[in-house]
Each structure stands twice: as C-alpha cells, then as structure tokens.
Amino acid sequence: MTALNASSAAALEALTAVFGADVLPGDASPKYLQDWSGCAGGQPLAILRPRSTDELSRMLAICHAHGQAVVPQGGLTGLCGGAVPAGGEVVVSLERMNRIERIDIDSGTVIVEAGAILQTVQEACRDAGALLAVDLGARGSCQVGGNVSTNAGGNRVIRYGNTRDLVLGLEVVLADGTVLSMLNQMVKNNAGMDLKHLFIGSEGVLGIVTRVVFKLQPLPKGVSTAVVALHDYPAALRFLRHAQQSLSGQVSAFEIMWNDYLVTAVAAGKLRAPLDTNYPVYVLIDMHCGQPETDAGRFEAMLEQAIEAGWILDGAVAQSVAEAEAFWAIRDGVAEVLRDYAPTLNFDVSVPIAQIGECAARIRTELDRDWPALKALFFGHVGDGNLHVVVCKVPSDHDSQMRIEDAVYSVVRSYGGSISAEHGIGTLKRDWLHYSRSEAELALMRTLKHTLDPKNILNPGKLI
C-alpha cells in the first residue's frame, strides 16, 4: 500500500484504538476485493467486521469524523461491482451480523440481521412452517442485507414481488453513525413517510442496512413444474395470460429460454435436455400448491388446454422433486455458460412484458449486424418483464465492449426500458444510468445523497 494521507492514517489509528485486533489490514484476504462480476478492486485501508449495530455505528462515526470512505459488503454475489473497493476505502463486511432473531408465524414475519445468508434464513423459515419468498440463484452465498440494498428480484417475482415488496421494516446506520430503527412489523402503517424505501435498492450509498423485517408467506404444500416448448414469444405471452387466469394467480415462476440459451446451458452444464426435439422457445413454469392432489390436476389441465389452443408444441411435467430440480438446473446454468464462454458481457434489462420478444429480436439484429462472430444468449423472467442477455467471447478491448453495451442499451432505451432490472447499477452500469433516468431524477438522487451523506463517504463512485 502507498503512504497514507493524514486523514486516512488518523482514521486507521482511531479505529485500531477502539476496536483493536478486529481491524484487519487491507490485504488480509483477497475475497474482499472482488464480486461475481469479476470487477477487481484496489486494496482497502482496512477491513471491519462489526458484530452488532452498535459496533457499526461507532465505526461509521469514526470514519465520518475523518472523512474516511467506506464500502459496505454483503455476500459479494453482485454483478455490477457495487461492493468492490476502488482502493483506500475501509471495507465494512456484515458477515458476523448473521443472526436470525425471531420467526413469528402468527404475525407472518421474520427479523434477521443483514449478514445472514439467504438460504439459511429460507430454511429456518421453512422449518418453522413458512415461506420467505425472496429467492435467487445466489441464495447459498448472498446476504439478506445485500438483497435489500439491491432490491433483488429472482425467480418468484411474478407471484410474490421483488425484495422491496417483502420488506416490512429496516434498521439502518447512516454515514455519521446515526441509527434509524424502523423495524415495523405491520403490513399497514401510514404513520408518516415510509423511509425504508429510501434504502431499499440504494446500494449502500445512503446508509448501511443492519436488520430486516421480512414478510412471510404460507408454506406451499407442493409444487407443480413443467418445461414446455413454443413457436415464438407471442405464443409464450398468450400462454402466460392463460396460465395466470386458469390457476387464479398461483403461477410462481414463468421463465423463458430461447433455444440458443437452452442448448448452450445444457452442453456447458452436462445436463439432460428436457425434450427430445429442439424448439424455438421454452418456458419453465411452476405453481406453488396448497392442495397437491387436486392442484396438480388443475396444472395439467391448464397445460392440456394450452396444447389444444396451439400455443404449446411439446412439454414435460416433472414427476418428482429430482426432475423439477433438473429442469431448474438448466435455467440456473448460466454460471457454467459464463465459465465456458468467457469473456462475456451480461445484460439484465427490462421492458414492458408485451415488448420483450420484439426487444430481444432487435438486440439480436443489432449484434449480428456489427459483430456477426459473437454469440448472444437470451433468457429471462417473462412474468415481470426481465430479459437477460449473455454475449459470449466478446473482444477484450474496452472500446469494443462499450460499443456492444451501447448497442444493447440503446434498444432498451427506445422501449422506455431499464438498463438494470434486478442487478443494480454499481460501477459497471453507472455510465448508462441516464439511459433510464431523467436528469431531474438523477439530480434528486444526488440531492438525497448529499443530504444523508454530505461527506460522500458511503460507497463513493457507485450508483450515482
């Protein structure tokens, strides 16, 4: 590390005086320098791992007094560089604050510290007889505080909503160490402004989430799952409307995979294709059941009606949990694709549901025209308007990558869409944020940032 400036040296000395050996040197572990995006950072000044909200509050008060920049970190499963230090900041990892404090089945809530692993909380709630509906592929590594700070989406948004829709209350520490205790446990609470929404999805630039109150759902008694093949996106859209109506809104996942993605994911993951013939478009659909014996029949009747209507060309219904997991392994197989086809550019965009097919076709046309050698894969959460695009084996030079990004984001902008449906902005999408937000909106974001963090110490250079 280069020589410290006076303020950083003073901050490090003050932190060490109070917290001693709990202040780890900046080179203590490389795991704090990179997230899943592959965006590598610089060496931080130090690594702090508070055990409680009080400890974090005192740490931030010291950093604030010395103007020392801070980077909050969760499970580091982000894909935008939002938790990666640029160099010289203090990293604050929430990994020690991982307690599940209380599961209240009668009230339908769970109170949990921000550093708890999502899957651990899901399993504890399941054991207690309830469902925590926040769910995404990184469940075994991501932390719930990171889910809140990025407003994570995932596989169940079509039925249960984004993380924002499942948060009742928060505890947050501001830049100067002030603790906001907003641990509301009621669904209805109109006592003034609902301040928690300032921090959900703000990527740690306004405050650090320390505790969360999640709303729980009744635990499903079963799940019906199928993979079906269709002619094209319009057929998938008609099938979605039919399924939602026939199953009275019980569709809990509706995942689309174009042929190029499914074939590539099956090969990369050494998986078994769900159907014997190749088709243009596939949908993975499942329904959380309350009465498995009768609901399974309703599910299959819905599929039969779609076949008779000509929307579905072929399909397979999972006959066991293992078969359902095999279907989901294809949809979740993007990690193996990224491994085998690196370097890649990964896009997480959204447009109105009716226009996803047209948007995907236009993106493909733009890429094929200017980069015919590239391979682009398309899949997504159709029920909530979220389209994922993986561009494989991209040129390594920055200029080419920026041109590819501009080509994709320009199409998305033309539909009034979002450059980030569920992954956040971080550093990797910051230059494109104006494609989805007006200057007035960006100005207000900067005003909020300055009001809550006038010294700009919380996650500087991220989001805005």
PDB file of C-alpha atoms in Angstrom, residues 15 19 48 50 53-72 90-92 94 172-179 204 206-210 453 455 457-459:
ATOM      1  CA  LEU A  15     -10.366   2.610  14.581  1.00  0.00           C
ATOM      2  CA  PHE A  19     -11.521  -1.989  18.018  1.00  0.00           C
ATOM      3  CA  LEU A  48     -14.022  -4.054   9.549  1.00  0.00           C
ATOM      4  CA  PRO A  50     -18.811  -5.493  13.183  1.00  0.00           C
ATOM      5  CA  THR A  53     -25.357  -2.438  15.114  1.00  0.00           C
ATOM      6  CA  ASP A  54     -23.722  -0.558  17.973  1.00  0.00           C
ATOM      7  CA  GLU A  55     -20.239  -1.531  16.785  1.00  0.00           C
ATOM      8  CA  LEU A  56     -21.060  -0.485  13.230  1.00  0.00           C
ATOM      9  CA  SER A  57     -22.463   2.809  14.466  1.00  0.00           C
ATOM     10  CA  ARG A  58     -19.232   3.595  16.327  1.00  0.00           C
ATOM     11  CA  MET A  59     -17.115   2.536  13.348  1.00  0.00           C
ATOM     12  CA  LEU A  60     -19.012   4.833  10.992  1.00  0.00           C
ATOM     13  CA  ALA A  61     -18.875   7.720  13.455  1.00  0.00           C
ATOM     14  CA  ILE A  62     -15.072   7.468  13.443  1.00  0.00           C
ATOM     15  CA  CYS A  63     -14.923   7.224   9.645  1.00  0.00           C
ATOM     16  CA  HIS A  64     -17.271  10.187   9.316  1.00  0.00           C
ATOM     17  CA  ALA A  65     -15.202  12.317  11.659  1.00  0.00           C
ATOM     18  CA  HIS A  66     -12.123  11.734   9.487  1.00  0.00           C
ATOM     19  CA  GLY A  67     -13.869  11.805   6.101  1.00  0.00           C
ATOM     20  CA  GLN A  68     -12.824   8.207   5.512  1.00  0.00           C
ATOM     21  CA  ALA A  69     -14.605   6.432   2.647  1.00  0.00           C
ATOM     22  CA  VAL A  70     -16.440   3.184   3.441  1.00  0.00           C
ATOM     23  CA  VAL A  71     -17.538   0.305   1.196  1.00  0.00           C
ATOM     24  CA  PRO A  72     -20.320  -1.896   2.653  1.00  0.00           C
ATOM     25  CA  VAL A  90     -12.494   0.943   4.668  1.00  0.00           C
ATOM     26  CA  VAL A  91     -14.421  -2.227   3.816  1.00  0.00           C
ATOM     27  CA  VAL A  92     -17.288  -2.992   6.195  1.00  0.00           C
ATOM     28  CA  LEU A  94     -21.602  -7.621   7.569  1.00  0.00           C
ATOM     29  CA  VAL A 172     -30.142   1.326   9.030  1.00  0.00           C
ATOM     30  CA  VAL A 173     -26.959   3.103  10.132  1.00  0.00           C
ATOM     31  CA  LEU A 174     -26.323   6.443   8.460  1.00  0.00           C
ATOM     32  CA  ALA A 175     -22.937   7.813   7.422  1.00  0.00           C
ATOM     33  CA  ASP A 176     -22.379   9.670  10.708  1.00  0.00           C
ATOM     34  CA  GLY A 177     -23.290   6.632  12.829  1.00  0.00           C
ATOM     35  CA  THR A 178     -26.907   7.598  13.484  1.00  0.00           C
ATOM     36  CA  VAL A 179     -29.090   4.504  13.872  1.00  0.00           C
ATOM     37  CA  GLY A 204     -25.340   1.340   0.320  1.00  0.00           C
ATOM     38  CA  LEU A 206     -27.367   6.380   1.693  1.00  0.00           C
ATOM     39  CA  GLY A 207     -26.927   4.070   4.688  1.00  0.00           C
ATOM     40  CA  ILE A 208     -25.967   0.549   5.719  1.00  0.00           C
ATOM     41  CA  VAL A 209     -28.796  -1.919   6.386  1.00  0.00           C
ATOM     42  CA  THR A 210     -28.220  -3.873   9.608  1.00  0.00           C
ATOM     43  CA  ASP A 453     -24.059  11.658   3.360  1.00  0.00           C
ATOM     44  CA  LYS A 455     -19.040  13.998   3.154  1.00  0.00           C
ATOM     45  CA  ILE A 457     -18.062   8.551   2.487  1.00  0.00           C
ATOM     46  CA  LEU A 458     -20.608   5.766   1.825  1.00  0.00           C
ATOM     47  CA  ASN A 459     -19.763   3.703  -1.255  1.00  0.00           C
TER      48      ASN A 459
END
